[in-house]
């Protein structure tokens, strides 16, 4: 599963309007193992802003999936729950 495939799943399961461009940026970079500080520096944002966007994203996913989602486990959870739903 690529980050784009995972993002398409997340877009389907989250309520419309939940994903902002910053949350999408955080999602893609987090999927690839980047730290918040590196994401912020590369994208020209403040560390705290990126960290908060990530926290909001993980909270939204936690509500929808009904289990704790963190930056450290979101990739494994999505693969486990949705690997058979990847749209080709």
JSON list of N, CA and C in Angstrom, two decimals:
[
{"chain": "A", "resi": 1, "resn": "UNK", "atom": "N", "xyz": [0.85, -1.18, 0.00]},
{"chain": "A", "resi": 1, "resn": "UNK", "atom": "CA", "xyz": [0.00, 0.00, 0.00]},
{"chain": "A", "resi": 1, "resn": "UNK", "atom": "C", "xyz": [0.89, 1.24, 0.00]},
{"chain": "A", "resi": 2, "resn": "UNK", "atom": "N", "xyz": [0.64, 2.13, -0.94]},
{"chain": "A", "resi": 2, "resn": "UNK", "atom": "CA", "xyz": [1.40, 3.37, -1.00]},
{"chain": "A", "resi": 2, "resn": "UNK", "atom": "C", "xyz": [0.72, 4.44, -0.15]},
{"chain": "A", "resi": 3, "resn": "UNK", "atom": "N", "xyz": [1.40, 5.54, 0.05]},
{"chain": "A", "resi": 3, "resn": "UNK", "atom": "CA", "xyz": [0.79, 6.63, 0.82]},
{"chain": "A", "resi": 3, "resn": "UNK", "atom": "C", "xyz": [-0.43, 7.19, 0.09]},
{"chain": "A", "resi": 4, "resn": "UNK", "atom": "N", "xyz": [-0.39, 7.22, -1.23]},
{"chain": "A", "resi": 4, "resn": "UNK", "atom": "CA", "xyz": [-1.54, 7.73, -1.99]},
{"chain": "A", "resi": 4, "resn": "UNK", "atom": "C", "xyz": [-2.74, 6.79, -1.87]},
{"chain": "A", "resi": 5, "resn": "UNK", "atom": "N", "xyz": [-2.50, 5.50, -1.94]},
{"chain": "A", "resi": 5, "resn": "UNK", "atom": "CA", "xyz": [-3.59, 4.53, -1.77]},
{"chain": "A", "resi": 5, "resn": "UNK", "atom": "C", "xyz": [-4.19, 4.65, -0.37]},
{"chain": "A", "resi": 6, "resn": "UNK", "atom": "N", "xyz": [-3.33, 4.79, 0.63]},
{"chain": "A", "resi": 6, "resn": "UNK", "atom": "CA", "xyz": [-3.81, 4.94, 2.00]},
{"chain": "A", "resi": 6, "resn": "UNK", "atom": "C", "xyz": [-4.59, 6.24, 2.17]},
{"chain": "A", "resi": 7, "resn": "UNK", "atom": "N", "xyz": [-4.11, 7.31, 1.55]},
{"chain": "A", "resi": 7, "resn": "UNK", "atom": "CA", "xyz": [-4.81, 8.58, 1.64]},
{"chain": "A", "resi": 7, "resn": "UNK", "atom": "C", "xyz": [-6.19, 8.50, 1.01]},
{"chain": "A", "resi": 8, "resn": "UNK", "atom": "N", "xyz": [-6.32, 7.79, -0.09]},
{"chain": "A", "resi": 8, "resn": "UNK", "atom": "CA", "xyz": [-7.63, 7.61, -0.72]},
{"chain": "A", "resi": 8, "resn": "UNK", "atom": "C", "xyz": [-8.60, 6.90, 0.21]},
{"chain": "A", "resi": 9, "resn": "UNK", "atom": "N", "xyz": [-8.11, 5.94, 0.97]},
{"chain": "A", "resi": 9, "resn": "UNK", "atom": "CA", "xyz": [-8.95, 5.26, 1.96]},
{"chain": "A", "resi": 9, "resn": "UNK", "atom": "C", "xyz": [-9.35, 6.23, 3.05]},
{"chain": "A", "resi": 10, "resn": "UNK", "atom": "N", "xyz": [-8.38, 6.99, 3.55]},
{"chain": "A", "resi": 10, "resn": "UNK", "atom": "CA", "xyz": [-8.65, 7.95, 4.62]},
{"chain": "A", "resi": 10, "resn": "UNK", "atom": "C", "xyz": [-9.67, 8.99, 4.15]},
{"chain": "A", "resi": 11, "resn": "UNK", "atom": "N", "xyz": [-9.56, 9.43, 2.92]},
{"chain": "A", "resi": 11, "resn": "UNK", "atom": "CA", "xyz": [-10.53, 10.39, 2.38]},
{"chain": "A", "resi": 11, "resn": "UNK", "atom": "C", "xyz": [-11.93, 9.81, 2.34]},
{"chain": "A", "resi": 12, "resn": "UNK", "atom": "N", "xyz": [-12.04, 8.51, 2.12]},
{"chain": "A", "resi": 12, "resn": "UNK", "atom": "CA", "xyz": [-13.36, 7.86, 2.09]},
{"chain": "A", "resi": 12, "resn": "UNK", "atom": "C", "xyz": [-13.95, 7.67, 3.49]},
{"chain": "A", "resi": 13, "resn": "UNK", "atom": "N", "xyz": [-13.11, 7.42, 4.48]},
{"chain": "A", "resi": 13, "resn": "UNK", "atom": "CA", "xyz": [-13.65, 7.09, 5.81]},
{"chain": "A", "resi": 13, "resn": "UNK", "atom": "C", "xyz": [-13.83, 8.31, 6.71]},
{"chain": "A", "resi": 14, "resn": "UNK", "atom": "N", "xyz": [-13.12, 9.39, 6.45]},
{"chain": "A", "resi": 14, "resn": "UNK", "atom": "CA", "xyz": [-13.26, 10.59, 7.28]},
{"chain": "A", "resi": 14, "resn": "UNK", "atom": "C", "xyz": [-14.40, 11.45, 6.75]},
{"chain": "A", "resi": 15, "resn": "UNK", "atom": "N", "xyz": [-15.04, 12.19, 7.64]},
{"chain": "A", "resi": 15, "resn": "UNK", "atom": "CA", "xyz": [-16.10, 13.10, 7.18]},
{"chain": "A", "resi": 15, "resn": "UNK", "atom": "C", "xyz": [-15.55, 14.13, 6.20]},
{"chain": "A", "resi": 16, "resn": "UNK", "atom": "N", "xyz": [-16.37, 14.55, 5.24]},
{"chain": "A", "resi": 16, "resn": "UNK", "atom": "CA", "xyz": [-15.92, 15.55, 4.27]},
{"chain": "A", "resi": 16, "resn": "UNK", "atom": "C", "xyz": [-15.41, 16.81, 4.98]},
{"chain": "A", "resi": 17, "resn": "UNK", "atom": "N", "xyz": [-14.34, 17.36, 4.46]},
{"chain": "A", "resi": 17, "resn": "UNK", "atom": "CA", "xyz": [-13.77, 18.58, 5.03]},
{"chain": "A", "resi": 17, "resn": "UNK", "atom": "C", "xyz": [-12.76, 18.36, 6.14]},
{"chain": "A", "resi": 18, "resn": "UNK", "atom": "N", "xyz": [-12.59, 17.11, 6.57]},
{"chain": "A", "resi": 18, "resn": "UNK", "atom": "CA", "xyz": [-11.66, 16.82, 7.66]},
{"chain": "A", "resi": 18, "resn": "UNK", "atom": "C", "xyz": [-10.22, 17.01, 7.20]},
{"chain": "A", "resi": 19, "resn": "UNK", "atom": "N", "xyz": [-9.92, 16.54, 6.01]},
{"chain": "A", "resi": 19, "resn": "UNK", "atom": "CA", "xyz": [-8.55, 16.62, 5.51]},
{"chain": "A", "resi": 19, "resn": "UNK", "atom": "C", "xyz": [-8.29, 17.98, 4.87]},
{"chain": "A", "resi": 20, "resn": "UNK", "atom": "N", "xyz": [-7.35, 18.70, 5.45]},
{"chain": "A", "resi": 20, "resn": "UNK", "atom": "CA", "xyz": [-6.89, 19.95, 4.87]},
{"chain": "A", "resi": 20, "resn": "UNK", "atom": "C", "xyz": [-5.61, 19.67, 4.09]},
{"chain": "A", "resi": 21, "resn": "UNK", "atom": "N", "xyz": [-5.14, 20.65, 3.39]},
{"chain": "A", "resi": 21, "resn": "UNK", "atom": "CA", "xyz": [-3.89, 20.46, 2.64]},
{"chain": "A", "resi": 21, "resn": "UNK", "atom": "C", "xyz": [-2.72, 20.18, 3.59]},
{"chain": "A", "resi": 22, "resn": "UNK", "atom": "N", "xyz": [-2.74, 20.80, 4.77]},
{"chain": "A", "resi": 22, "resn": "UNK", "atom": "CA", "xyz": [-1.66, 20.57, 5.73]},
{"chain": "A", "resi": 22, "resn": "UNK", "atom": "C", "xyz": [-1.74, 19.16, 6.31]},
{"chain": "A", "resi": 23, "resn": "UNK", "atom": "N", "xyz": [-2.93, 18.70, 6.62]},
{"chain": "A", "resi": 23, "resn": "UNK", "atom": "CA", "xyz": [-3.10, 17.34, 7.14]},
{"chain": "A", "resi": 23, "resn": "UNK", "atom": "C", "xyz": [-2.71, 16.30, 6.09]},
{"chain": "A", "resi": 24, "resn": "UNK", "atom": "N", "xyz": [-3.01, 16.59, 4.84]},
{"chain": "A", "resi": 24, "resn": "UNK", "atom": "CA", "xyz": [-2.60, 15.70, 3.76]},
{"chain": "A", "resi": 24, "resn": "UNK", "atom": "C", "xyz": [-1.08, 15.66, 3.66]},
{"chain": "A", "resi": 25, "resn": "UNK", "atom": "N", "xyz": [-0.45, 16.81, 3.77]},
{"chain": "A", "resi": 25, "resn": "UNK", "atom": "CA", "xyz": [1.02, 16.89, 3.77]},
{"chain": "A", "resi": 25, "resn": "UNK", "atom": "C", "xyz": [1.60, 16.07, 4.92]},
{"chain": "A", "resi": 26, "resn": "UNK", "atom": "N", "xyz": [1.04, 16.25, 6.11]},
{"chain": "A", "resi": 26, "resn": "UNK", "atom": "CA", "xyz": [1.50, 15.50, 7.28]},
{"chain": "A", "resi": 26, "resn": "UNK", "atom": "C", "xyz": [1.31, 14.01, 7.07]},
{"chain": "A", "resi": 27, "resn": "UNK", "atom": "N", "xyz": [0.17, 13.62, 6.51]},
{"chain": "A", "resi": 27, "resn": "UNK", "atom": "CA", "xyz": [-0.12, 12.21, 6.27]},
{"chain": "A", "resi": 27, "resn": "UNK", "atom": "C", "xyz": [0.94, 11.60, 5.36]},
{"chain": "A", "resi": 28, "resn": "UNK", "atom": "N", "xyz": [1.17, 12.22, 4.21]},
{"chain": "A", "resi": 28, "resn": "UNK", "atom": "CA", "xyz": [2.14, 11.66, 3.25]},
{"chain": "A", "resi": 28, "resn": "UNK", "atom": "C", "xyz": [3.54, 11.55, 3.85]},
{"chain": "A", "resi": 29, "resn": "UNK", "atom": "N", "xyz": [3.99, 12.61, 4.48]},
{"chain": "A", "resi": 29, "resn": "UNK", "atom": "CA", "xyz": [5.34, 12.59, 5.03]},
{"chain": "A", "resi": 29, "resn": "UNK", "atom": "C", "xyz": [5.46, 11.63, 6.22]},
{"chain": "A", "resi": 30, "resn": "UNK", "atom": "N", "xyz": [4.42, 11.57, 7.04]},
{"chain": "A", "resi": 30, "resn": "UNK", "atom": "CA", "xyz": [4.44, 10.63, 8.17]},
{"chain": "A", "resi": 30, "resn": "UNK", "atom": "C", "xyz": [4.45, 9.20, 7.68]},
{"chain": "A", "resi": 31, "resn": "UNK", "atom": "N", "xyz": [3.71, 8.94, 6.62]},
{"chain": "A", "resi": 31, "resn": "UNK", "atom": "CA", "xyz": [3.69, 7.59, 6.02]},
{"chain": "A", "resi": 31, "resn": "UNK", "atom": "C", "xyz": [5.10, 7.16, 5.64]},
{"chain": "A", "resi": 32, "resn": "UNK", "atom": "N", "xyz": [5.89, 8.13, 5.18]},
{"chain": "A", "resi": 32, "resn": "UNK", "atom": "CA", "xyz": [7.26, 7.85, 4.76]},
{"chain": "A", "resi": 32, "resn": "UNK", "atom": "C", "xyz": [8.28, 8.02, 5.88]},
{"chain": "A", "resi": 33, "resn": "UNK", "atom": "N", "xyz": [7.80, 8.10, 7.12]},
{"chain": "A", "resi": 33, "resn": "UNK", "atom": "CA", "xyz": [8.69, 8.10, 8.27]},
{"chain": "A", "resi": 33, "resn": "UNK", "atom": "C", "xyz": [9.33, 9.43, 8.63]},
{"chain": "A", "resi": 34, "resn": "UNK", "atom": "N", "xyz": [8.85, 10.52, 8.07]},
{"chain": "A", "resi": 34, "resn": "UNK", "atom": "CA", "xyz": [9.43, 11.82, 8.36]},
{"chain": "A", "resi": 34, "resn": "UNK", "atom": "C", "xyz": [8.96, 12.33, 9.72]},
{"chain": "A", "resi": 35, "resn": "UNK", "atom": "N", "xyz": [9.82, 13.05, 10.40]},
{"chain": "A", "resi": 35, "resn": "UNK", "atom": "CA", "xyz": [9.47, 13.66, 11.68]},
{"chain": "A", "resi": 35, "resn": "UNK", "atom": "C", "xyz": [8.78, 15.00, 11.45]},
{"chain": "A", "resi": 36, "resn": "UNK", "atom": "N", "xyz": [7.98, 15.42, 12.41]},
{"chain": "A", "resi": 36, "resn": "UNK", "atom": "CA", "xyz": [7.25, 16.67, 12.29]},
{"chain": "A", "resi": 36, "resn": "UNK", "atom": "C", "xyz": [8.20, 17.85, 12.01]},
{"chain": "A", "resi": 37, "resn": "UNK", "atom": "N", "xyz": [9.31, 17.89, 12.71]},
{"chain": "A", "resi": 37, "resn": "UNK", "atom": "CA", "xyz": [10.26, 18.99, 12.54]},
{"chain": "A", "resi": 37, "resn": "UNK", "atom": "C", "xyz": [10.75, 19.07, 11.08]},
{"chain": "A", "resi": 38, "resn": "UNK", "atom": "N", "xyz": [11.06, 17.92, 10.49]},
{"chain": "A", "resi": 38, "resn": "UNK", "atom": "CA", "xyz": [11.53, 17.89, 9.10]},
{"chain": "A", "resi": 38, "resn": "UNK", "atom": "C", "xyz": [10.42, 18.30, 8.14]},
{"chain": "A", "resi": 39, "resn": "UNK", "atom": "N", "xyz": [9.19, 17.87, 8.43]},
{"chain": "A", "resi": 39, "resn": "UNK", "atom": "CA", "xyz": [8.05, 18.25, 7.59]},
{"chain": "A", "resi": 39, "resn": "UNK", "atom": "C", "xyz": [7.87, 19.76, 7.63]},
{"chain": "A", "resi": 40, "resn": "UNK", "atom": "N", "xyz": [7.89, 20.30, 8.84]},
{"chain": "A", "resi": 40, "resn": "UNK", "atom": "CA", "xyz": [7.71, 21.75, 9.01]},
{"chain": "A", "resi": 40, "resn": "UNK", "atom": "C", "xyz": [8.79, 22.54, 8.29]},
{"chain": "A", "resi": 41, "resn": "UNK", "atom": "N", "xyz": [10.01, 22.12, 8.46]},
{"chain": "A", "resi": 41, "resn": "UNK", "atom": "CA", "xyz": [11.13, 22.84, 7.84]},
{"chain": "A", "resi": 41, "resn": "UNK", "atom": "C", "xyz": [11.02, 22.82, 6.32]},
{"chain": "A", "resi": 42, "resn": "UNK", "atom": "N", "xyz": [10.75, 21.65, 5.77]},
{"chain": "A", "resi": 42, "resn": "UNK", "atom": "CA", "xyz": [10.66, 21.51, 4.32]},
{"chain": "A", "resi": 42, "resn": "UNK", "atom": "C", "xyz": [9.49, 22.29, 3.73]},
{"chain": "A", "resi": 43, "resn": "UNK", "atom": "N", "xyz": [8.37, 22.30, 4.45]},
{"chain": "A", "resi": 43, "resn": "UNK", "atom": "CA", "xyz": [7.16, 22.95, 3.93]},
{"chain": "A", "resi": 43, "resn": "UNK", "atom": "C", "xyz": [7.05, 24.42, 4.32]},
{"chain": "A", "resi": 44, "resn": "UNK", "atom": "N", "xyz": [7.94, 24.88, 5.20]},
{"chain": "A", "resi": 44, "resn": "UNK", "atom": "CA", "xyz": [7.91, 26.28, 5.59]},
{"chain": "A", "resi": 44, "resn": "UNK", "atom": "C", "xyz": [6.88, 26.62, 6.66]},
{"chain": "A", "resi": 45, "resn": "UNK", "atom": "N", "xyz": [6.53, 25.63, 7.49]},
{"chain": "A", "resi": 45, "resn": "UNK", "atom": "CA", "xyz": [5.59, 25.85, 8.58]},
{"chain": "A", "resi": 45, "resn": "UNK", "atom": "C", "xyz": [6.30, 25.79, 9.91]},
{"chain": "A", "resi": 46, "resn": "UNK", "atom": "N", "xyz": [5.64, 26.27, 10.95]},
{"chain": "A", "resi": 46, "resn": "UNK", "atom": "CA", "xyz": [6.12, 26.17, 12.31]},
{"chain": "A", "resi": 46, "resn": "UNK", "atom": "C", "xyz": [5.96, 24.72, 12.79]},
{"chain": "A", "resi": 47, "resn": "UNK", "atom": "N", "xyz": [6.92, 24.25, 13.58]},
{"chain": "A", "resi": 47, "resn": "UNK", "atom": "CA", "xyz": [6.86, 22.88, 14.12]},
{"chain": "A", "resi": 47, "resn": "UNK", "atom": "C", "xyz": [5.54, 22.61, 14.84]},
{"chain": "A", "resi": 48, "resn": "UNK", "atom": "N", "xyz": [5.14, 23.56, 15.67]},
{"chain": "A", "resi": 48, "resn": "UNK", "atom": "CA", "xyz": [3.93, 23.37, 16.49]},
{"chain": "A", "resi": 48, "resn": "UNK", "atom": "C", "xyz": [2.68, 23.24, 15.62]},
{"chain": "A", "resi": 49, "resn": "UNK", "atom": "N", "xyz": [2.64, 23.99, 14.53]},
{"chain": "A", "resi": 49, "resn": "UNK", "atom": "CA", "xyz": [1.49, 23.94, 13.62]},
{"chain": "A", "resi": 49, "resn": "UNK", "atom": "C", "xyz": [1.39, 22.56, 12.98]},
{"chain": "A", "resi": 50, "resn": "UNK", "atom": "N", "xyz": [2.49, 22.03, 12.54]},
{"chain": "A", "resi": 50, "resn": "UNK", "atom": "CA", "xyz": [2.52, 20.71, 11.92]},
{"chain": "A", "resi": 50, "resn": "UNK", "atom": "C", "xyz": [2.17, 19.63, 12.94]},
{"chain": "A", "resi": 51, "resn": "UNK", "atom": "N", "xyz": [2.73, 19.75, 14.13]},
{"chain": "A", "resi": 51, "resn": "UNK", "atom": "CA", "xyz": [2.45, 18.78, 15.20]},
{"chain": "A", "resi": 51, "resn": "UNK", "atom": "C", "xyz": [0.95, 18.77, 15.54]},
{"chain": "A", "resi": 52, "resn": "UNK", "atom": "N", "xyz": [0.33, 19.96, 15.63]},
{"chain": "A", "resi": 52, "resn": "UNK", "atom": "CA", "xyz": [-1.09, 20.04, 15.95]},
{"chain": "A", "resi": 52, "resn": "UNK", "atom": "C", "xyz": [-1.95, 19.50, 14.81]},
{"chain": "A", "resi": 53, "resn": "UNK", "atom": "N", "xyz": [-1.56, 19.78, 13.57]},
{"chain": "A", "resi": 53, "resn": "UNK", "atom": "CA", "xyz": [-2.30, 19.23, 12.43]},
{"chain": "A", "resi": 53, "resn": "UNK", "atom": "C", "xyz": [-2.25, 17.70, 12.46]},
{"chain": "A", "resi": 54, "resn": "UNK", "atom": "N", "xyz": [-1.08, 17.16, 12.79]},
{"chain": "A", "resi": 54, "resn": "UNK", "atom": "CA", "xyz": [-0.95, 15.71, 12.91]},
{"chain": "A", "resi": 54, "resn": "UNK", "atom": "C", "xyz": [-1.82, 15.16, 14.03]},
{"chain": "A", "resi": 55, "resn": "UNK", "atom": "N", "xyz": [-1.81, 15.84, 15.17]},
{"chain": "A", "resi": 55, "resn": "UNK", "atom": "CA", "xyz": [-2.62, 15.38, 16.31]},
{"chain": "A", "resi": 55, "resn": "UNK", "atom": "C", "xyz": [-4.10, 15.38, 15.95]},
{"chain": "A", "resi": 56, "resn": "UNK", "atom": "N", "xyz": [-4.56, 16.40, 15.24]},
{"chain": "A", "resi": 56, "resn": "UNK", "atom": "CA", "xyz": [-5.96, 16.45, 14.82]},
{"chain": "A", "resi": 56, "resn": "UNK", "atom": "C", "xyz": [-6.28, 15.31, 13.86]},
{"chain": "A", "resi": 57, "resn": "UNK", "atom": "N", "xyz": [-5.37, 15.04, 12.97]},
{"chain": "A", "resi": 57, "resn": "UNK", "atom": "CA", "xyz": [-5.57, 13.95, 12.01]},
{"chain": "A", "resi": 57, "resn": "UNK", "atom": "C", "xyz": [-5.67, 12.61, 12.72]},
{"chain": "A", "resi": 58, "resn": "UNK", "atom": "N", "xyz": [-4.77, 12.35, 13.65]},
{"chain": "A", "resi": 58, "resn": "UNK", "atom": "CA", "xyz": [-4.79, 11.07, 14.38]},
{"chain": "A", "resi": 58, "resn": "UNK", "atom": "C", "xyz": [-6.05, 10.96, 15.24]},
{"chain": "A", "resi": 59, "resn": "UNK", "atom": "N", "xyz": [-6.50, 12.08, 15.83]},
{"chain": "A", "resi": 59, "resn": "UNK", "atom": "CA", "xyz": [-7.75, 12.05, 16.62]},
{"chain": "A", "resi": 59, "resn": "UNK", "atom": "C", "xyz": [-8.94, 11.71, 15.72]},
{"chain": "A", "resi": 60, "resn": "UNK", "atom": "N", "xyz": [-8.98, 12.32, 14.55]},
{"chain": "A", "resi": 60, "resn": "UNK", "atom": "CA", "xyz": [-10.09, 12.04, 13.62]},
{"chain": "A", "resi": 60, "resn": "UNK", "atom": "C", "xyz": [-10.10, 10.57, 13.20]},
{"chain": "A", "resi": 61, "resn": "UNK", "atom": "N", "xyz": [-8.93, 10.04, 12.90]},
{"chain": "A", "resi": 61, "resn": "UNK", "atom": "CA", "xyz": [-8.84, 8.63, 12.53]},
{"chain": "A", "resi": 61, "resn": "UNK", "atom": "C", "xyz": [-9.20, 7.72, 13.71]},
{"chain": "A", "resi": 62, "resn": "UNK", "atom": "N", "xyz": [-8.81, 8.11, 14.90]},
{"chain": "A", "resi": 62, "resn": "UNK", "atom": "CA", "xyz": [-9.15, 7.33, 16.10]},
{"chain": "A", "resi": 62, "resn": "UNK", "atom": "C", "xyz": [-10.66, 7.23, 16.28]},
{"chain": "A", "resi": 63, "resn": "UNK", "atom": "N", "xyz": [-11.36, 8.34, 16.06]},
{"chain": "A", "resi": 63, "resn": "UNK", "atom": "CA", "xyz": [-12.81, 8.34, 16.19]},
{"chain": "A", "resi": 63, "resn": "UNK", "atom": "C", "xyz": [-13.46, 7.42, 15.17]},
{"chain": "A", "resi": 64, "resn": "UNK", "atom": "N", "xyz": [-13.02, 7.51, 13.94]},
{"chain": "A", "resi": 64, "resn": "UNK", "atom": "CA", "xyz": [-13.62, 6.71, 12.86]},
{"chain": "A", "resi": 64, "resn": "UNK", "atom": "C", "xyz": [-13.30, 5.23, 13.01]},
{"chain": "A", "resi": 65, "resn": "UNK", "atom": "N", "xyz": [-12.06, 4.92, 13.35]},
{"chain": "A", "resi": 65, "resn": "UNK", "atom": "CA", "xyz": [-11.63, 3.52, 13.46]},
{"chain": "A", "resi": 65, "resn": "UNK", "atom": "C", "xyz": [-11.94, 2.92, 14.82]},
{"chain": "A", "resi": 66, "resn": "UNK", "atom": "N", "xyz": [-12.32, 3.75, 15.77]},
{"chain": "A", "resi": 66, "resn": "UNK", "atom": "CA", "xyz": [-12.68, 3.33, 17.12]},
{"chain": "A", "resi": 66, "resn": "UNK", "atom": "C", "xyz": [-11.56, 2.59, 17.82]},
{"chain": "A", "resi": 67, "resn": "UNK", "atom": "N", "xyz": [-10.34, 3.08, 17.60]},
{"chain": "A", "resi": 67, "resn": "UNK", "atom": "CA", "xyz": [-9.18, 2.61, 18.34]},
{"chain": "A", "resi": 67, "resn": "UNK", "atom": "C", "xyz": [-8.10, 3.68, 18.27]},
{"chain": "A", "resi": 68, "resn": "UNK", "atom": "N", "xyz": [-7.18, 3.66, 19.22]},
{"chain": "A", "resi": 68, "resn": "UNK", "atom": "CA", "xyz": [-6.16, 4.72, 19.26]},
{"chain": "A", "resi": 68, "resn": "UNK", "atom": "C", "xyz": [-5.26, 4.71, 18.03]},
{"chain": "A", "resi": 69, "resn": "UNK", "atom": "N", "xyz": [-5.22, 5.84, 17.36]},
{"chain": "A", "resi": 69, "resn": "UNK", "atom": "CA", "xyz": [-4.35, 6.01, 16.20]},
{"chain": "A", "resi": 69, "resn": "UNK", "atom": "C", "xyz": [-3.31, 7.06, 16.55]},
{"chain": "A", "resi": 70, "resn": "UNK", "atom": "N", "xyz": [-2.08, 6.72, 16.34]},
{"chain": "A", "resi": 70, "resn": "UNK", "atom": "CA", "xyz": [-0.95, 7.62, 16.60]},
{"chain": "A", "resi": 70, "resn": "UNK", "atom": "C", "xyz": [-0.08, 7.64, 15.36]},
{"chain": "A", "resi": 71, "resn": "UNK", "atom": "N", "xyz": [0.84, 8.57, 15.34]},
{"chain": "A", "resi": 71, "resn": "UNK", "atom": "CA", "xyz": [1.78, 8.67, 14.22]},
{"chain": "A", "resi": 71, "resn": "UNK", "atom": "C", "xyz": [2.59, 7.38, 14.09]},
{"chain": "A", "resi": 72, "resn": "UNK", "atom": "N", "xyz": [2.86, 6.74, 15.21]},
{"chain": "A", "resi": 72, "resn": "UNK", "atom": "CA", "xyz": [3.70, 5.53, 15.19]},
{"chain": "A", "resi": 72, "resn": "UNK", "atom": "C", "xyz": [2.95, 4.28, 14.75]},
{"chain": "A", "resi": 73, "resn": "UNK", "atom": "N", "xyz": [1.61, 4.31, 14.80]},
{"chain": "A", "resi": 73, "resn": "UNK", "atom": "CA", "xyz": [0.88, 3.08, 14.46]},
{"chain": "A", "resi": 73, "resn": "UNK", "atom": "C", "xyz": [-0.10, 3.21, 13.31]},
{"chain": "A", "resi": 74, "resn": "UNK", "atom": "N", "xyz": [-0.29, 4.42, 12.78]},
{"chain": "A", "resi": 74, "resn": "UNK", "atom": "CA", "xyz": [-1.35, 4.60, 11.78]},
{"chain": "A", "resi": 74, "resn": "UNK", "atom": "C", "xyz": [-1.10, 3.79, 10.51]},
{"chain": "A", "resi": 75, "resn": "UNK", "atom": "N", "xyz": [0.14, 3.69, 10.11]},
{"chain": "A", "resi": 75, "resn": "UNK", "atom": "CA", "xyz": [0.45, 2.96, 8.88]},
{"chain": "A", "resi": 75, "resn": "UNK", "atom": "C", "xyz": [0.09, 1.48, 9.02]},
{"chain": "A", "resi": 76, "resn": "UNK", "atom": "N", "xyz": [0.51, 0.87, 10.10]},
{"chain": "A", "resi": 76, "resn": "UNK", "atom": "CA", "xyz": [0.21, -0.55, 10.34]},
{"chain": "A", "resi": 76, "resn": "UNK", "atom": "C", "xyz": [-1.29, -0.77, 10.47]},
{"chain": "A", "resi": 77, "resn": "UNK", "atom": "N", "xyz": [-2.00, 0.12, 11.17]},
{"chain": "A", "resi": 77, "resn": "UNK", "atom": "CA", "xyz": [-3.45, -0.03, 11.32]},
{"chain": "A", "resi": 77, "resn": "UNK", "atom": "C", "xyz": [-4.17, 0.05, 9.98]},
{"chain": "A", "resi": 78, "resn": "UNK", "atom": "N", "xyz": [-3.80, 1.02, 9.17]},
{"chain": "A", "resi": 78, "resn": "UNK", "atom": "CA", "xyz": [-4.46, 1.14, 7.87]},
{"chain": "A", "resi": 78, "resn": "UNK", "atom": "C", "xyz": [-4.18, -0.05, 6.98]},
{"chain": "A", "resi": 79, "resn": "UNK", "atom": "N", "xyz": [-2.94, -0.51, 6.99]},
{"chain": "A", "resi": 79, "resn": "UNK", "atom": "CA", "xyz": [-2.62, -1.70, 6.19]},
{"chain": "A", "resi": 79, "resn": "UNK", "atom": "C", "xyz": [-3.40, -2.91, 6.68]},
{"chain": "A", "resi": 80, "resn": "UNK", "atom": "N", "xyz": [-3.48, -3.07, 7.99]},
{"chain": "A", "resi": 80, "resn": "UNK", "atom": "CA", "xyz": [-4.17, -4.22, 8.56]},
{"chain": "A", "resi": 80, "resn": "UNK", "atom": "C", "xyz": [-5.66, -4.19, 8.23]},
{"chain": "A", "resi": 81, "resn": "UNK", "atom": "N", "xyz": [-6.28, -3.03, 8.34]},
{"chain": "A", "resi": 81, "resn": "UNK", "atom": "CA", "xyz": [-7.71, -2.94, 8.17]},
{"chain": "A", "resi": 81, "resn": "UNK", "atom": "C", "xyz": [-8.16, -2.83, 6.71]},
{"chain": "A", "resi": 82, "resn": "UNK", "atom": "N", "xyz": [-7.32, -2.26, 5.86]},
{"chain": "A", "resi": 82, "resn": "UNK", "atom": "CA", "xyz": [-7.80, -1.92, 4.52]},
{"chain": "A", "resi": 82, "resn": "UNK", "atom": "C", "xyz": [-6.95, -2.45, 3.37]},
{"chain": "A", "resi": 83, "resn": "UNK", "atom": "N", "xyz": [-6.00, -3.30, 3.62]},
{"chain": "A", "resi": 83, "resn": "UNK", "atom": "CA", "xyz": [-5.12, -3.75, 2.53]},
{"chain": "A", "resi": 83, "resn": "UNK", "atom": "C", "xyz": [-5.91, -4.49, 1.45]},
{"chain": "A", "resi": 84, "resn": "UNK", "atom": "N", "xyz": [-7.03, -5.07, 1.79]},
{"chain": "A", "resi": 84, "resn": "UNK", "atom": "CA", "xyz": [-7.83, -5.78, 0.78]},
{"chain": "A", "resi": 84, "resn": "UNK", "atom": "C", "xyz": [-8.79, -4.85, 0.03]},
{"chain": "A", "resi": 85, "resn": "UNK", "atom": "N", "xyz": [-8.81, -3.55, 0.38]},
{"chain": "A", "resi": 85, "resn": "UNK", "atom": "CA", "xyz": [-9.73, -2.61, -0.26]},
{"chain": "A", "resi": 85, "resn": "UNK", "atom": "C", "xyz": [-9.04, -1.63, -1.18]},
{"chain": "A", "resi": 86, "resn": "UNK", "atom": "N", "xyz": [-7.78, -1.85, -1.49]},
{"chain": "A", "resi": 86, "resn": "UNK", "atom": "CA", "xyz": [-7.05, -0.93, -2.36]},
{"chain": "A", "resi": 86, "resn": "UNK", "atom": "C", "xyz": [-7.69, -0.97, -3.74]},
{"chain": "A", "resi": 87, "resn": "UNK", "atom": "N", "xyz": [-8.00, 0.21, -4.25]},
{"chain": "A", "resi": 87, "resn": "UNK", "atom": "CA", "xyz": [-8.61, 0.32, -5.57]},
{"chain": "A", "resi": 87, "resn": "UNK", "atom": "C", "xyz": [-7.51, 0.35, -6.62]},
{"chain": "A", "resi": 88, "resn": "UNK", "atom": "N", "xyz": [-7.57, -0.54, -7.57]},
{"chain": "A", "resi": 88, "resn": "UNK", "atom": "CA", "xyz": [-6.56, -0.60, -8.63]},
{"chain": "A", "resi": 88, "resn": "UNK", "atom": "C", "xyz": [-7.02, 0.22, -9.81]}
]
